[in-house]
Coordinates of C-alpha atoms in Angstrom, one line a residue:
Chain I
X1 CA 0.0 -0.3 0.3
X2 CA 1.3 3.3 -1.2
X3 CA 1.5 5.9 1.4
X4 CA 3.4 8.9 2.1
X5 CA 3.4 10.8 5.6
X6 CA 3.9 14.6 5.4
X7 CA 5.9 16.1 9.2
X8 CA 7.5 19.8 10.1
X9 CA 4.3 21.9 9.9
X10 CA 3.4 24.1 12.6
X11 CA 3.9 27.7 13.9
X12 CA 6.2 30.2 12.3
X13 CA 7.1 33.8 12.2
X14 CA 7.0 35.9 9.3
X15 CA 10.5 35.8 7.9
X16 CA 11.1 32.3 9.1
X17 CA 11.8 28.9 8.5
X18 CA 10.4 25.6 8.7
X19 CA 11.8 22.4 6.7
X20 CA 8.8 20.0 5.6
X21 CA 9.7 16.5 5.3
X22 CA 7.5 13.3 3.3
X23 CA 8.5 9.5 3.9
X24 CA 7.3 7.1 1.0
X25 CA 6.4 3.6 1.3
X26 CA 4.9 0.8 -0.8
X27 CA 6.2 1.8 -4.1
X28 CA 10.0 2.3 -5.4
X29 CA 10.3 5.5 -4.5
X30 CA 13.2 6.1 -6.7
X31 CA 11.4 5.6 -9.8
X32 CA 8.9 8.4 -9.7
X33 CA 9.0 12.7 -9.4
X34 CA 7.9 14.2 -6.4
X35 CA 5.4 17.4 -5.7
X36 CA 4.5 19.4 -3.0
X37 CA 1.1 21.2 -3.4
X38 CA -0.3 23.7 -0.9
X39 CA -3.8 24.7 0.1
X40 CA -4.3 27.9 2.0
X41 CA -7.3 28.0 4.0
X42 CA -10.6 28.0 1.9
X43 CA -8.8 28.1 -1.3
X44 CA -8.5 26.2 -3.7
X45 CA -4.8 23.9 -4.9
X46 CA -1.7 25.6 -5.7
X47 CA 1.3 23.3 -7.3
X48 CA 4.7 23.8 -4.9
X49 CA 7.3 22.5 -6.5
X50 CA 8.6 19.2 -7.9
X51 CA 11.6 16.9 -8.0
X52 CA 13.0 14.4 -10.5
X53 CA 13.3 11.4 -9.7
X54 CA 17.2 11.5 -9.7
X55 CA 17.1 14.6 -7.4
X56 CA 18.8 16.7 -9.9
X57 CA 15.8 18.4 -11.8
X58 CA 13.8 20.8 -9.9
X59 CA 10.6 23.5 -10.8
X60 CA 9.0 25.8 -8.7
X61 CA 6.0 27.9 -9.0
X62 CA 6.8 32.0 -9.0
X63 CA 6.3 32.9 -6.1
X64 CA 8.1 30.5 -3.8
X65 CA 11.4 30.7 -6.4
X66 CA 14.4 32.1 -4.3
X67 CA 13.1 30.9 -0.9
X68 CA 11.2 27.4 -1.4
X69 CA 14.0 24.2 -1.8
X70 CA 12.9 20.5 -2.8
X71 CA 15.5 17.5 -2.3
X72 CA 15.0 14.1 -2.0
X73 CA 16.8 11.4 -0.3
X74 CA 16.4 8.5 -2.1
X75 CA 18.3 6.2 0.3
X76 CA 15.4 7.1 3.2
X77 CA 12.9 7.3 0.7
X78 CA 12.0 11.0 1.8
X79 CA 11.2 14.0 -0.3
X80 CA 12.2 18.0 1.4
X81 CA 11.2 20.7 1.3
X82 CA 12.7 23.7 3.1
X83 CA 11.2 26.9 3.2
X84 CA 12.6 29.8 4.0
X85 CA 11.7 33.9 4.2
X86 CA 8.4 32.2 5.3
X87 CA 5.3 34.9 4.6
X88 CA 1.6 35.0 6.1
X89 CA 0.9 34.5 2.7
X90 CA 2.8 31.0 2.9
X91 CA -0.1 29.7 5.1
X92 CA -1.4 26.5 4.0
X93 CA -1.7 23.0 4.0
X94 CA 0.7 21.5 2.2
X95 CA 0.4 18.0 0.1
X96 CA 3.4 16.0 -1.2
X97 CA 2.1 14.2 -3.8
X98 CA 3.6 11.5 -6.2
X99 CA 4.0 11.6 -10.0
X100 CA 2.0 8.8 -11.4
X101 CA 3.4 6.8 -13.8
X102 CA 6.9 7.5 -14.7
X103 CA 7.0 7.8 -18.4
X104 CA 3.7 10.0 -18.1
X105 CA 3.2 14.0 -17.6
X106 CA 2.5 15.6 -13.9
X107 CA -0.5 14.2 -12.3
X108 CA -0.6 12.7 -9.1
X109 CA -1.9 9.8 -7.7
X110 CA -1.3 9.3 -4.3
X111 CA -2.0 12.2 -1.8
X112 CA -0.2 12.3 1.6
X113 CA -2.3 13.8 4.6
X114 CA -1.3 17.0 5.1
X115 CA 1.2 19.1 6.6
X116 CA -0.5 22.6 7.9
X117 CA 2.3 25.5 8.1
X118 CA 1.1 29.0 9.5
X119 CA 3.2 32.0 9.3
X120 CA 2.1 34.3 11.6
X121 CA 3.1 36.8 14.5
Chain S
X1 CA 1.7 30.7 -16.7
X2 CA -1.3 28.5 -18.3
X3 CA -4.5 30.0 -16.7
X4 CA -7.7 27.7 -15.9
X5 CA -10.3 28.8 -15.5
X6 CA -13.1 26.6 -14.6
X7 CA -17.0 27.0 -14.4
X8 CA -18.8 26.8 -12.8
X9 CA -17.5 28.0 -9.5
X10 CA -20.7 26.4 -7.3
X11 CA -23.5 24.6 -8.5
X12 CA -26.3 23.2 -6.6
X13 CA -27.8 19.7 -8.1
X14 CA -29.9 16.6 -6.8
X15 CA -29.1 13.2 -6.5
X16 CA -29.5 11.8 -10.7
X17 CA -29.0 14.7 -12.1
X18 CA -26.2 15.2 -14.8
X19 CA -23.6 17.2 -14.1
X20 CA -21.2 19.4 -15.9
X21 CA -17.8 20.9 -15.2
X22 CA -16.1 23.0 -17.5
X23 CA -12.5 24.2 -18.1
X24 CA -10.8 26.7 -20.2
X25 CA -6.9 26.5 -20.8
X26 CA -6.0 30.0 -21.3
X27 CA -4.0 27.8 -24.3
X28 CA -3.4 25.0 -25.8
X29 CA -2.6 21.6 -23.9
X30 CA -3.1 19.3 -26.0
X31 CA -4.4 16.4 -23.8
X32 CA -2.6 17.2 -20.5
X33 CA -5.1 17.7 -18.5
X34 CA -6.2 15.9 -15.3
X35 CA -9.4 16.3 -12.8
X36 CA -9.3 15.6 -8.9
X37 CA -12.3 14.7 -6.2
X38 CA -11.6 16.7 -3.2
X39 CA -14.1 16.5 0.0
X40 CA -13.5 18.4 3.2
X41 CA -10.9 17.7 5.2
X42 CA -9.1 15.5 2.8
X43 CA -6.5 15.4 -0.3
X44 CA -7.5 15.0 -3.4
X45 CA -8.6 11.8 -5.3
X46 CA -7.2 11.9 -9.0
X47 CA -10.4 11.0 -11.4
X48 CA -9.3 11.5 -15.0
X49 CA -6.4 11.4 -16.4
X50 CA -4.9 12.8 -20.1
X51 CA -8.3 14.2 -20.6
X52 CA -10.6 11.4 -20.6
X53 CA -8.7 8.1 -18.9
X54 CA -10.6 7.3 -15.8
X55 CA -8.6 6.3 -13.0
X56 CA -8.8 2.7 -11.9
X57 CA -11.7 2.1 -9.3
X58 CA -13.5 5.3 -9.9
X59 CA -16.9 4.8 -11.2
X60 CA -18.3 5.4 -15.1
X61 CA -20.0 7.7 -14.4
X62 CA -17.9 10.1 -14.2
X63 CA -15.9 11.0 -17.5
X64 CA -13.8 13.3 -19.6
X65 CA -13.9 15.3 -22.7
X66 CA -12.5 17.7 -24.1
X67 CA -9.6 18.6 -26.2
X68 CA -6.8 21.6 -27.2
X69 CA -8.7 24.5 -24.9
X70 CA -11.6 23.0 -23.7
X71 CA -12.2 20.6 -21.1
X72 CA -15.4 19.2 -19.2
X73 CA -15.8 16.5 -16.6
X74 CA -19.4 15.3 -16.3
X75 CA -20.9 12.8 -13.9
X76 CA -24.1 11.1 -15.7
X77 CA -25.8 10.5 -12.7
X78 CA -24.6 12.0 -9.3
X79 CA -24.8 10.0 -6.5
X80 CA -24.3 11.1 -2.6
X81 CA -21.0 10.6 -2.1
X82 CA -20.2 13.1 -5.5
X83 CA -20.9 15.6 -3.1
X84 CA -17.5 17.4 -3.2
X85 CA -15.2 20.5 -5.0
X86 CA -13.4 19.1 -8.2
X87 CA -9.8 20.9 -9.5
X88 CA -8.6 20.6 -13.0
X89 CA -5.1 20.6 -13.3
X90 CA -3.0 21.1 -16.3
X91 CA 0.4 19.3 -16.9
X92 CA 2.1 20.5 -20.4
X93 CA 4.0 23.3 -18.9
X94 CA 6.0 24.1 -15.8
X95 CA 4.6 26.0 -13.4
X96 CA 1.8 22.9 -13.5
X97 CA -1.9 24.7 -12.8
X98 CA -4.8 24.0 -11.2
X99 CA -8.0 24.8 -11.5
X100 CA -10.3 27.3 -9.1
X101 CA -12.3 24.3 -8.4
X102 CA -16.0 24.1 -8.8
X103 CA -17.7 23.3 -5.6
X104 CA -20.9 20.7 -6.0
X105 CA -23.5 20.9 -3.2
X106 CA -26.9 19.4 -2.3
X107 CA -30.1 21.4 -3.9

């Protein structure tokens, strides 16, 4: 059974940093691109970032470029999102999401339960 | 970035109704479109990939169609468990983008 378990969320002050982790199990982790998608309270879904299978290719949405860094450790089946210079606009539930099929486009067949990040003073 | 505009943003319908949600892309995206269902407090669930490919386990009352810039998600006979918010997502170009969502409520 595929499982994605996020951790590391919490309350942080504006300008602060937080590191999210997503521990994966139940599939061959190193064969799949991994993504982060967020959802602000009461709002829609926003894609944040993707990391390739090997970790050497990453993309970001414009609003987090230069502030967030996605990475992965295939030996630990874990993907990370380092978030710096956080602002209240980053307040959201952050979901880890698995690319559905390696050879296909970047859509997501499994999602974690989400980690709440609250940026507030 | 490619913008996805969903309509309507919300609708009220009864069990048994046929419901159609539209997703319009700001530029052509070929068949690079997926649909998700999200219930309150839960993660999204993939329903349809590549415009019309129904995911395993998804009821056949769900169907997707369209091409180029205009796409639809249709529920042929709405069931109680279908009341949720639906999102389209394009994966033609980075940044990946989602539509604003369509909330399907009980009439």
